Short mmCIF file of C-alpha atoms and ligand atoms in Angstrom, two decimals:
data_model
loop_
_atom_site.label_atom_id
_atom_site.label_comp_id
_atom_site.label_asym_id
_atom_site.label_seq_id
_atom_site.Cartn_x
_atom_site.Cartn_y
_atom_site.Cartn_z
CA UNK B 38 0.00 0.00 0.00
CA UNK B 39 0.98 3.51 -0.57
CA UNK B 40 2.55 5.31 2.15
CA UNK B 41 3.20 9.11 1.59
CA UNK B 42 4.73 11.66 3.75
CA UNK B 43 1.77 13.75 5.51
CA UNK B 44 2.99 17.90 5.91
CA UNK B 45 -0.05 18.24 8.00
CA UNK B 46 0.40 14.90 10.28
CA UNK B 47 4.56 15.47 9.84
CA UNK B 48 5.05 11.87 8.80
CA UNK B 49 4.44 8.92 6.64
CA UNK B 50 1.26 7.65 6.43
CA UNK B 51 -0.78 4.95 4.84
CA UNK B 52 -2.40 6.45 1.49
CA UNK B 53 -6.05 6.53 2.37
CA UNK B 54 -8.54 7.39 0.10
CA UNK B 55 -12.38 8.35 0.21
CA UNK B 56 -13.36 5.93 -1.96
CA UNK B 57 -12.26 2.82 -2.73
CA UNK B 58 -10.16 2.17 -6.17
CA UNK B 59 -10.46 6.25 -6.89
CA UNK B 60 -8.09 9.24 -5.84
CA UNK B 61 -9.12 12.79 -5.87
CA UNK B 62 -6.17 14.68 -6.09
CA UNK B 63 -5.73 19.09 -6.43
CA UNK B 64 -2.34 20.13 -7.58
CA UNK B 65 -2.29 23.99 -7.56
CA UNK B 66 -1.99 24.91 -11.13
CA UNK B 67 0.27 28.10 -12.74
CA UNK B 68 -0.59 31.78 -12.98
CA UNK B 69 0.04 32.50 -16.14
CA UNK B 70 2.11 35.46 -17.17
CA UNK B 71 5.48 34.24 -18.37
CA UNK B 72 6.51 30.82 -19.87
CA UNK B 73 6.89 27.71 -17.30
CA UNK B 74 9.99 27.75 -14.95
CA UNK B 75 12.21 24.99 -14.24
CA UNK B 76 10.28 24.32 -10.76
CA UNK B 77 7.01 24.14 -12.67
CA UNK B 78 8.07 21.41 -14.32
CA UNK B 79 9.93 19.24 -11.14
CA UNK B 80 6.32 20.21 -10.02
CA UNK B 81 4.26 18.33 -13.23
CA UNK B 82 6.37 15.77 -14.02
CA UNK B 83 6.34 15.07 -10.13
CA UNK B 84 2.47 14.51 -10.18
CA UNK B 85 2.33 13.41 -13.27
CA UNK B 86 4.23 10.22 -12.06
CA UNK B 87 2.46 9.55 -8.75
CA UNK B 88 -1.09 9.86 -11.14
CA UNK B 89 0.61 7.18 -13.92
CA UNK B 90 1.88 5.35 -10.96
CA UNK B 91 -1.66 5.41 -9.29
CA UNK B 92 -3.44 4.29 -11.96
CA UNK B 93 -1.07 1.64 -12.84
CA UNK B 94 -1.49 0.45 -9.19
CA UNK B 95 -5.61 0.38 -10.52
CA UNK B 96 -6.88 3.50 -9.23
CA UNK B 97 -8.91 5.80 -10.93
CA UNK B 98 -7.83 9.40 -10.60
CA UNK B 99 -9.17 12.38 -10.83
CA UNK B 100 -6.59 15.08 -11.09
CA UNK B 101 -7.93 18.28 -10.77
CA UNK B 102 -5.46 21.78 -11.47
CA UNK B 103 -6.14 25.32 -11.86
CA UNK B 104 -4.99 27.89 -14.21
CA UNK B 105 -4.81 30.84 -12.59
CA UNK B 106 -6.22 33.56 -15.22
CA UNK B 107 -6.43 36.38 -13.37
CA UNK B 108 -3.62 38.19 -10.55
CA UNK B 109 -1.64 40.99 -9.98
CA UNK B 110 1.77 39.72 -12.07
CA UNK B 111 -0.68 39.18 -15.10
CA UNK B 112 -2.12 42.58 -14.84
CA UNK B 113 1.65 43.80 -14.34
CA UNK B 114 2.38 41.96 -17.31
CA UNK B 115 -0.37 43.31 -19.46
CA UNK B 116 0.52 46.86 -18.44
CA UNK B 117 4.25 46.72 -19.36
CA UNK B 118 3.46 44.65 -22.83
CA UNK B 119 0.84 47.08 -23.71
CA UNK B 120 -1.89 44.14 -24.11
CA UNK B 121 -4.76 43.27 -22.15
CA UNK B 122 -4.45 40.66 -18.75
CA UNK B 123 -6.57 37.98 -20.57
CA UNK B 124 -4.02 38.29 -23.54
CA UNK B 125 -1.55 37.82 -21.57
CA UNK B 126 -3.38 34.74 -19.78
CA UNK B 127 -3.92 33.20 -23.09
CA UNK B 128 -1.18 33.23 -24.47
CA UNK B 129 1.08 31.86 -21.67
CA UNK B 130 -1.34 29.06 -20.90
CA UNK B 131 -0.89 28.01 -24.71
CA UNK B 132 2.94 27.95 -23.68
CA UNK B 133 1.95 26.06 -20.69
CA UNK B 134 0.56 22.94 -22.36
CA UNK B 135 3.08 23.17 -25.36
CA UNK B 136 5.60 22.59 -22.86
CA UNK B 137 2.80 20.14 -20.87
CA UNK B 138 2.39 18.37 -23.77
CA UNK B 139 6.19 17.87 -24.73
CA UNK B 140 7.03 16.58 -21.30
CA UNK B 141 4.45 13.83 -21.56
CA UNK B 142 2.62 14.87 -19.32
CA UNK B 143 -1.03 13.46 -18.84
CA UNK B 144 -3.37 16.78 -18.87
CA UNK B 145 -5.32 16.76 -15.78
CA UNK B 146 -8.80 15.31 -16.03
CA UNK B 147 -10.30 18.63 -14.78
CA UNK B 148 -8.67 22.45 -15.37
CA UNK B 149 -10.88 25.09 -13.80
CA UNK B 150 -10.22 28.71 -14.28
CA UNK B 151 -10.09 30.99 -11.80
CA UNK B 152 -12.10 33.79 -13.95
CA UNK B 153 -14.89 30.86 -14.48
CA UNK B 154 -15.35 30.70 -10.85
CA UNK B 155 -16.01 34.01 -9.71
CA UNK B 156 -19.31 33.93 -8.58
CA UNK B 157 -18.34 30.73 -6.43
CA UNK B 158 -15.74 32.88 -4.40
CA UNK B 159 -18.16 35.73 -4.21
CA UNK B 160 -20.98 33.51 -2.43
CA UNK B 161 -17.78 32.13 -0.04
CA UNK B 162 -16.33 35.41 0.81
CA UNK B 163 -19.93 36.73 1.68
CA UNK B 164 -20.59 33.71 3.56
CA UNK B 165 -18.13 34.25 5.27
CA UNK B 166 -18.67 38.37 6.19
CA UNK B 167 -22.31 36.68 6.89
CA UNK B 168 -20.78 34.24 10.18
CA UNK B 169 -18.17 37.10 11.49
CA UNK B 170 -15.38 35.22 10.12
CA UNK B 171 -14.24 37.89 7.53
CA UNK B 172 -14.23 41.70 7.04
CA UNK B 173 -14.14 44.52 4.71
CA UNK B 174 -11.61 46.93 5.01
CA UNK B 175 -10.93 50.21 2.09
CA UNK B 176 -8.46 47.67 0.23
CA UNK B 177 -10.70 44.66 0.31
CA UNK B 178 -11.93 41.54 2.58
CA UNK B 179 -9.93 39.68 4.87
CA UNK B 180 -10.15 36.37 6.67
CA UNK B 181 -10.11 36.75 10.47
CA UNK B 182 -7.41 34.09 11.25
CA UNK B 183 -7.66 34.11 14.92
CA UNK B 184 -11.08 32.98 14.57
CA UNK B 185 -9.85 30.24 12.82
CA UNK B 186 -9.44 26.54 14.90
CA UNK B 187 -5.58 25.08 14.95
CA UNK B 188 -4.80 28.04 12.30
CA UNK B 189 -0.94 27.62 11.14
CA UNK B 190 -1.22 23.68 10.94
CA UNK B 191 0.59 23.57 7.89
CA UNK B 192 2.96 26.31 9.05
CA UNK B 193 4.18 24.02 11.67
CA UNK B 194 3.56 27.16 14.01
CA UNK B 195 1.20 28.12 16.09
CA UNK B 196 -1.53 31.31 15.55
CA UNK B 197 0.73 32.89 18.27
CA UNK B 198 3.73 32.42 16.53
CA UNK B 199 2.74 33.07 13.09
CA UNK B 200 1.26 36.46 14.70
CA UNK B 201 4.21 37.58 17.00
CA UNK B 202 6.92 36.77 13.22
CA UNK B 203 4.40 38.38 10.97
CA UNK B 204 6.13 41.50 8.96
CA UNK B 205 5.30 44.54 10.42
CA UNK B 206 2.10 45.14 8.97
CA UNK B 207 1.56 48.59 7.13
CA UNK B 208 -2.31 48.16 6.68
CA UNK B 209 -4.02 49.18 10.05
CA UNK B 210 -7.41 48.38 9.04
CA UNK B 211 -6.80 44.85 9.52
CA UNK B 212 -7.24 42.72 12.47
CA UNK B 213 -4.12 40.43 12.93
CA UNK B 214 -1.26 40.93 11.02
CA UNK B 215 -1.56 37.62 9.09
CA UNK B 216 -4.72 37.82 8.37
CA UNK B 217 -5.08 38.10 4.51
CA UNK B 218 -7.54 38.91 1.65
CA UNK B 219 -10.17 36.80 0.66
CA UNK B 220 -11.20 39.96 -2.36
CA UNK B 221 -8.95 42.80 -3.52
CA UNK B 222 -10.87 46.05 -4.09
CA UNK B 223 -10.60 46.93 -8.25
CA UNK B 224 -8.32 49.77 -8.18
CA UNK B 225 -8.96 52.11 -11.52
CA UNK B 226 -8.04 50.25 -14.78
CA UNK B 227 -8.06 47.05 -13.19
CA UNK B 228 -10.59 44.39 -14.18
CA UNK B 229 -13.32 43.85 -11.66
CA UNK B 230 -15.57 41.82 -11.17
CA UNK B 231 -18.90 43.09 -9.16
CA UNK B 232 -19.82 41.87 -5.66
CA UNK B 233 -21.96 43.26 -2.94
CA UNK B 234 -19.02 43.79 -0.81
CA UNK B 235 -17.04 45.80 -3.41
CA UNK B 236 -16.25 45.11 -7.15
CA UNK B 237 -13.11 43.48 -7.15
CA UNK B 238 -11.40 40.11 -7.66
CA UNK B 239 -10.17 37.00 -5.87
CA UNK B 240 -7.78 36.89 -3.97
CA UNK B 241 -5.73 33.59 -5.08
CA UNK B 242 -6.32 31.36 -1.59
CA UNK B 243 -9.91 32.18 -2.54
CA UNK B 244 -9.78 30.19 -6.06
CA UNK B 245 -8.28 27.51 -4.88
CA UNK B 246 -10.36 26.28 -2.03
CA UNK B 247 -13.43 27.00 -4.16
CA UNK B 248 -12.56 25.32 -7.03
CA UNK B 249 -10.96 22.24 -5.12
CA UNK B 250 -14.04 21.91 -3.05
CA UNK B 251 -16.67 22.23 -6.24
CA UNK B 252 -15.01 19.55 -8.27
CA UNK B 253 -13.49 17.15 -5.73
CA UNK B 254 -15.99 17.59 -2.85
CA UNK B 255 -15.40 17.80 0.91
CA UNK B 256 -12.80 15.56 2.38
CA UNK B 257 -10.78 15.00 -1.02
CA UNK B 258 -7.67 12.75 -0.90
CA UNK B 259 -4.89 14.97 -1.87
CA UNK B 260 -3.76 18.61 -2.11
CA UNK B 261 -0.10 19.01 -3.86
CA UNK B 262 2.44 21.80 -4.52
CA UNK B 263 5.77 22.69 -3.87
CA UNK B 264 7.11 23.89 0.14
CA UNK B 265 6.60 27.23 -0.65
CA UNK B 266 3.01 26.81 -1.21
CA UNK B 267 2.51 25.00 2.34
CA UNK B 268 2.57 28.74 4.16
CA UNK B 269 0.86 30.86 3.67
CA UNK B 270 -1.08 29.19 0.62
CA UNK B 271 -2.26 26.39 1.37
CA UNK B 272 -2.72 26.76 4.93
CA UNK B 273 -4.81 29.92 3.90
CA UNK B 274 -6.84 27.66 1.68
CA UNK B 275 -7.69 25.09 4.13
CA UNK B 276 -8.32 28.41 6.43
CA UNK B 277 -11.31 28.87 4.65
CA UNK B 278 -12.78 25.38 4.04
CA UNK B 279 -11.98 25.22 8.31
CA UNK B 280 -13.85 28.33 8.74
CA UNK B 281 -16.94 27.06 7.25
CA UNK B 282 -17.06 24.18 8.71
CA UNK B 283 -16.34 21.70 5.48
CA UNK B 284 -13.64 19.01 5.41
CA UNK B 285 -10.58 19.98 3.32
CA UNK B 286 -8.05 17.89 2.14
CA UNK B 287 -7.36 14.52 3.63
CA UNK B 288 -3.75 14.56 3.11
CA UNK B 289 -1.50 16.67 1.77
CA UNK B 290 1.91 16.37 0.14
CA UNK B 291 4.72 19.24 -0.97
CA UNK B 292 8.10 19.19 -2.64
CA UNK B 293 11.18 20.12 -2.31
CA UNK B 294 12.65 23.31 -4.55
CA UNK B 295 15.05 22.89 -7.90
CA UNK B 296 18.28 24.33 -6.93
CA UNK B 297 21.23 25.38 -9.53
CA UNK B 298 24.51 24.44 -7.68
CA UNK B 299 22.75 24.31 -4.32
CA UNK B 300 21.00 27.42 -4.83
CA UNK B 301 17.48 28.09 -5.07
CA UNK B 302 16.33 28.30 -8.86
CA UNK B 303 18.89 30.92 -10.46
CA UNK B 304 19.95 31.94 -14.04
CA UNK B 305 23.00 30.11 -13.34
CA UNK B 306 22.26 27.31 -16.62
CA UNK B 307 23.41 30.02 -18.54
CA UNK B 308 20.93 31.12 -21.84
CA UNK B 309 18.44 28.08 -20.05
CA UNK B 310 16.20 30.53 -18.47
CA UNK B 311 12.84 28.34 -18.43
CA UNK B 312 11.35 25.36 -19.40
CA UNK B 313 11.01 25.99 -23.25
CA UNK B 314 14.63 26.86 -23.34
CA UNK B 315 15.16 23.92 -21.80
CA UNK B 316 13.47 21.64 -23.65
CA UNK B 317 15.11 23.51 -26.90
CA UNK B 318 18.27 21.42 -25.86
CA UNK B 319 17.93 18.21 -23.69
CA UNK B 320 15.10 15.35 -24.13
CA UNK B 321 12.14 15.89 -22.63
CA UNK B 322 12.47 12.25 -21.31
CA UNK B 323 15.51 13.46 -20.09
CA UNK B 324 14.51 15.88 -17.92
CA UNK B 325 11.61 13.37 -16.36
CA UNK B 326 14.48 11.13 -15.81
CA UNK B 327 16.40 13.63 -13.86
CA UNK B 328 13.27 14.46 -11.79
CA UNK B 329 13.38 10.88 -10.99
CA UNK B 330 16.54 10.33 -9.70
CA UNK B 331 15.49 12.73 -7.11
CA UNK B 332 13.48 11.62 -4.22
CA UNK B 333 10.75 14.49 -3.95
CA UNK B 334 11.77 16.01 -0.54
CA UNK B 335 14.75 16.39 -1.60
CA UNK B 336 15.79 19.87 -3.08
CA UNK B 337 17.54 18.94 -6.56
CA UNK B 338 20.31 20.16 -8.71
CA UNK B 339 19.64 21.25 -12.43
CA UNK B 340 22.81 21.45 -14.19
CA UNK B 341 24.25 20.97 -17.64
CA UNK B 342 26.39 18.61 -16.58
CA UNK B 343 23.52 16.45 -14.54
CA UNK B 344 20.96 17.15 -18.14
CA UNK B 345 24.12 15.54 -20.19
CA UNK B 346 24.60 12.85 -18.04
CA UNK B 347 21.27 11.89 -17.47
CA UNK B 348 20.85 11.93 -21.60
CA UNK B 349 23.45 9.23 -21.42
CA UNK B 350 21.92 7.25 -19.34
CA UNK B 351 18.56 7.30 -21.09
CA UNK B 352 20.63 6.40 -24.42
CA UNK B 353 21.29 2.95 -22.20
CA UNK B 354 17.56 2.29 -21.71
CA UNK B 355 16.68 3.22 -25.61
CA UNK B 356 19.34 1.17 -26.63
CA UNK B 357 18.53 -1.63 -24.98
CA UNK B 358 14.66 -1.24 -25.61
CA UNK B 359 15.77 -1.74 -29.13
CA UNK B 360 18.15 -4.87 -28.57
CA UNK B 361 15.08 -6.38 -26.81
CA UNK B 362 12.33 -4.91 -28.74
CA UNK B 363 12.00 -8.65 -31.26
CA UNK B 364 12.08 -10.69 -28.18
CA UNK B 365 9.88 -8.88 -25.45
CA UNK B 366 6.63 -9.17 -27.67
CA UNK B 367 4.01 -11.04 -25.28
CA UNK B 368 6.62 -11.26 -22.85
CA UNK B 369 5.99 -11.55 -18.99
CA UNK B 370 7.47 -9.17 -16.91
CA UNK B 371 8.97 -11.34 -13.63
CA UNK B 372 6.31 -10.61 -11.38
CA UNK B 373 9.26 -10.50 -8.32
CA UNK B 374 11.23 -7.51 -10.45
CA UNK B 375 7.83 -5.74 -10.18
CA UNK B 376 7.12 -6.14 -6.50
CA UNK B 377 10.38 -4.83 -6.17
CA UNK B 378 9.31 -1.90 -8.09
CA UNK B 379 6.08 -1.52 -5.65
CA UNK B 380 7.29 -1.77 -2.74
CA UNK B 381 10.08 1.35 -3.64
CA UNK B 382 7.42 3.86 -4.76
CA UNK B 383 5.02 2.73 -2.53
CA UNK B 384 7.77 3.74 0.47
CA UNK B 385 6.70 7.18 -0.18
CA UNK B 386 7.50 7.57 -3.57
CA UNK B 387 10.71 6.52 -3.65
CA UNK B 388 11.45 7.14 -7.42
CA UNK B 389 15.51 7.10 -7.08
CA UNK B 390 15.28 3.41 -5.78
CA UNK B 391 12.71 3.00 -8.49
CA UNK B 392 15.11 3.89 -11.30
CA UNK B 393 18.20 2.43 -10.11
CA UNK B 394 16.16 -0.91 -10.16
CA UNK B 395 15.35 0.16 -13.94
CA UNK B 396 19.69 0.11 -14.61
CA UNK B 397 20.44 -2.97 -13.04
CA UNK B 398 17.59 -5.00 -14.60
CA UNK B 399 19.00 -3.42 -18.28
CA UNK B 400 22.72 -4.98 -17.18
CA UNK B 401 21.14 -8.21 -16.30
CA UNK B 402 18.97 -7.79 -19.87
CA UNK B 403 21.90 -7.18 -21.80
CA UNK B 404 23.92 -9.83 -20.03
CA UNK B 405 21.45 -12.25 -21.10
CA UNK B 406 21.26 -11.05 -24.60
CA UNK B 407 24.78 -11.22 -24.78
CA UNK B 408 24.74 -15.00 -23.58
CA UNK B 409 21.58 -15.64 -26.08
CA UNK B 410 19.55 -16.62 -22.73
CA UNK B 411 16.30 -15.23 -24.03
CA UNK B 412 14.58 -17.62 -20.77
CA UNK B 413 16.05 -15.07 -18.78
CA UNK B 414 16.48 -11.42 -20.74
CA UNK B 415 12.72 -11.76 -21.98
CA UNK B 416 10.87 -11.48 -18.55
CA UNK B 417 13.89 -8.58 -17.83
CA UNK B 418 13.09 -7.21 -21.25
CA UNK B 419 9.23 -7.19 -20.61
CA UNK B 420 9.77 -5.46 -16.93
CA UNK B 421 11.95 -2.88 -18.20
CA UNK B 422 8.66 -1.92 -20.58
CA UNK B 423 5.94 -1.92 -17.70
CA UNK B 424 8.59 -0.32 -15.34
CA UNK B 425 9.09 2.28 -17.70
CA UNK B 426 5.65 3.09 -18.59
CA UNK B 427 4.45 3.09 -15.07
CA UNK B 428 7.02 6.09 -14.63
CA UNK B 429 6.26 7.95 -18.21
CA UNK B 430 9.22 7.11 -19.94
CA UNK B 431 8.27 6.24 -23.02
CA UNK B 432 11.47 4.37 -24.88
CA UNK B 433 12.19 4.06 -27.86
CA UNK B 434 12.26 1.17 -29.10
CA UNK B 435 12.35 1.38 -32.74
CA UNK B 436 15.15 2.45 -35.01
CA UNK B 437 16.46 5.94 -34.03
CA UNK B 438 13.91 8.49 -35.09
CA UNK B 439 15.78 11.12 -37.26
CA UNK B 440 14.92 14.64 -36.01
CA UNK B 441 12.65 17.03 -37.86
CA UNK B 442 15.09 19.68 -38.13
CA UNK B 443 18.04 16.88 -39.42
CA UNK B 444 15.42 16.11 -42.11
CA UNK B 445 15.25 19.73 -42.98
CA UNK B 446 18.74 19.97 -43.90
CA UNK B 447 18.51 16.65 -46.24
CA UNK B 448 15.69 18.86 -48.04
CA UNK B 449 17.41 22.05 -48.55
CA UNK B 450 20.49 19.92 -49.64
CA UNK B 451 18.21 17.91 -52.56
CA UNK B 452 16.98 21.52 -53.32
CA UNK B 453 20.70 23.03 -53.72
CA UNK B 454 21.65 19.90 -55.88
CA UNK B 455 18.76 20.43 -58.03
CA UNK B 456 19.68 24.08 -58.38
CA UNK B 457 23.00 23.12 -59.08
CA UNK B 458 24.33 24.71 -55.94
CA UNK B 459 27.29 22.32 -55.22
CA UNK B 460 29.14 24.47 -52.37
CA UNK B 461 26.02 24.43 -50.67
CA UNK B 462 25.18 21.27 -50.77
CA UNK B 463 28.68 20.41 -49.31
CA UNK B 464 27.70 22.45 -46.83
CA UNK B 465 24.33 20.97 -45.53
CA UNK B 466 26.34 17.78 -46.36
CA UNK B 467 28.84 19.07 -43.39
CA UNK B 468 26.16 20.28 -41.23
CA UNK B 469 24.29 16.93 -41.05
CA UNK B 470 27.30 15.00 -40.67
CA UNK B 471 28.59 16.95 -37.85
CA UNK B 472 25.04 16.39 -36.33
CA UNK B 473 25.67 13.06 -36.38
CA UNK B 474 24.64 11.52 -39.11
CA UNK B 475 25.36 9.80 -42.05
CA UNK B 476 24.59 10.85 -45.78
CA UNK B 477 23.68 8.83 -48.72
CA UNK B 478 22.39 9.70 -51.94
CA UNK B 479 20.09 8.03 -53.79
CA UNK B 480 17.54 8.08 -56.32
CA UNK B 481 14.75 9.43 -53.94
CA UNK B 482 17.32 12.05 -53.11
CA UNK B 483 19.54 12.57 -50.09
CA UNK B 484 18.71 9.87 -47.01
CA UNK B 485 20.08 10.06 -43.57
CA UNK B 486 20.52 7.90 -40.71
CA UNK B 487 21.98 7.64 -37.48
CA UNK B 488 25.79 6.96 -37.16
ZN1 ZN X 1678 -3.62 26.62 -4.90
#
């Protein structure tokens, strides 16, 4: 059984869920005003592999997770590009799943909007003004936090504490210094939205909590995101639900940062800035491997150097995919290889003991190719495939794909040698070659293929 380290509870804890066979998970979703960082994507690929793992246990999930359409930094955004905030929205979420989509990532099953929902969080904040549990003030409405039972669970602090360390607090209208707003008052030029307390908008606890608690219902499973989120957002979320009197999330579950040579997400990968930049240069696959490697409370090192290496290693398992790929057809996987595989990710998610277990079974497959022992490298080869899979890493196990842009330069070289252009032919001839591969013409024209 599944046993995953509870923030709230401070240790690990059977995986229980409401229902049996299904999981109702929330990961908090991206605000959308710039292209995906590197932490967004520890953050998917992360979830994505407990939900493939989840379901490949036989659970059916329901991953819910937000896009966050409307906030300050998009209005920011907007103001400095000269567009509008729900340009801005669009067009980063359409960088968002390009970059979703490239990392293999299953899309999650539900993906509310926070500008769909704003009715929802206007009924919740008044409900709230209604029981004395929230109050306007000339910038907006805040939660009253000290009404609030066992508020700063997630904080690992108490109200007390979390009061006496709270910045000193340059808004005197409000009660405690942590408490925060539920609805920011529309200053001029902003987009509001119109509610009986003040037109306004959300404040970004606010969206969560509603949206989580419309689509999963009370007492959901899960609730996800990186440390940073645990205080003050997601405590602030569950704040709410608390305050009302609903059931929240059951258990909840947070990450550890990316760090560039032991610092906290930095510029320091050079011109890699982001996740499309990355992407423009390693594997995809080769970034979920990396993510792997990593146990998820552990903060974990982006580098060049760790991207290269973990492209080598990923060469080993697509290599040997291939070796196996005639034999493993209808192949068992040995059904002892896979418990091993359980029982590491069920020991709260422990992907680096996971993968490791993926290398050693490719020696022992290639050992017993290399002997011809196909009694013992087929139910290797076959647990290789399901161990894979079950993790999203999708090998390849056919001849090596040539790339698109590769292909490109064997087209512009049959167009030079039709034109007659012989120098620059040569040269596409060089530039393909030096990409690593080979170059043959034919009578269909030039043809490339892997070295
Ligand atoms: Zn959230």
């Amino acid at each position: 059984m599944l046993q995953l380290f509870d923030t709230a509870r401070g240790q690990v804890v059977p995986f229980e869920t409401r229902e049996p066979g299904k999981v109702s998970m929330y990961v908090c979703g991206p605000t959308v005003y710039g292209p995906p960082h590197i932490g967004h994507g520890r953050q998917t690929v992360l979830y994505d592999v407990l939900r493939k793992y989840l379901a490949w246990s036989g659970y059916e999930v329901r991953h819910v997770s937000n896009i966050t359409d409307i906030d300050d930094q998009i209005i920011n955004r907007a103001h400095d590009e000269g567009s509008t905030p729900d340009d801005v929205a669009c067009t980063y979420e359409r960088v968002w799943w390009e970059v979703m989509d490239a990392l293999g990532l299953d899309r999650p099953t539900d993906i509310p909007h926070a500008t769909a929902y704003v009715d929802q969080m206007v009924a919740l904040v008044q409900e709230l003004i209604d029981r004395g549990l929230a109050y306007a003030t000339s910038d907006g409405v805040y939660l009253d936090t000290s009404q609030v039972e066992g508020y700063g669970l997630l904080a690992l602090q108490s109200l007390d504490s979390l009061q006496a360390g709270a910045r000193v607090e340059t808004n005197d209208e409000k009660r405690n210094p942590i408490d925060f707003a539920l609805w920011k008052r529309a200053k001029p030029g902003e987009p509001a939205w119109p509610a009986p307390f003040g037109d306004g908008r959300p404040g970004w606890h606010t969206e969560c909590v509603v949206m989580s608690l419309d689509l999963l219902g009370e007492g959901f499973d899960l609730h996800t995101g990186g440390q940073d989120l645990r205080f003050p957002h997601h405590e602030n979320e569950r704040a709410q639900a608390v305050a009302l009197g609903k059931r929240f999330a059951n258990h909840w579950m947070h990450h550890a940062f990316v760090e560039v040579k032991g610092e906290k997400m930095s510029k320091s990968l050079g011109n890699v800035t982001n996740l499309v930049d990355l992407l423009d240069q390693y594997d995809p696959r080769a970034f979920r491997l990396l993510i792997l490697r990593s146990h998820y409370r552990s903060p974990m090192d982006v580098t060049h150097d760790a991207l290269a290496d973990t492209e080598a290693a990923l060469h080993r398992l697509d290599t040997f995919a291939r070796r196996a790929a005639e034999h493993v057809e209808g192949g068992v996987p040995d059904p002892e290889v896979l418990d091993r595989f359980r029982s590491a990710m069920d020991d709260d998610l422990d992907t680096p003991k996971a993968t490791a277990l993926l290398f050693d079974l490719v020696r022992q497959g290639n050992t017993a190719l290399d002997a011809h022992d196909l009694g013992a490298a087929v139910p290797v080869a076959a647990a290789v495939r399901e161990i894979s899979g079950a993790l999203g890493l999708v090998l390849r196990e056919g001849a090596a794909a040539v790339p698109d842009e590769v292909l490109a330069l064997a087209h512009a070289r049959d167009a030079a040698r039709a034109a007659k252009d012989w120098s620059r032919a040569d040269t596409l001839r060089d530039e393909i070659q030096s990409a690593g591969y080979v170059v043959e013409d034919t009578p269909a024209g030039t043809q490339v293929r892997p070295t």
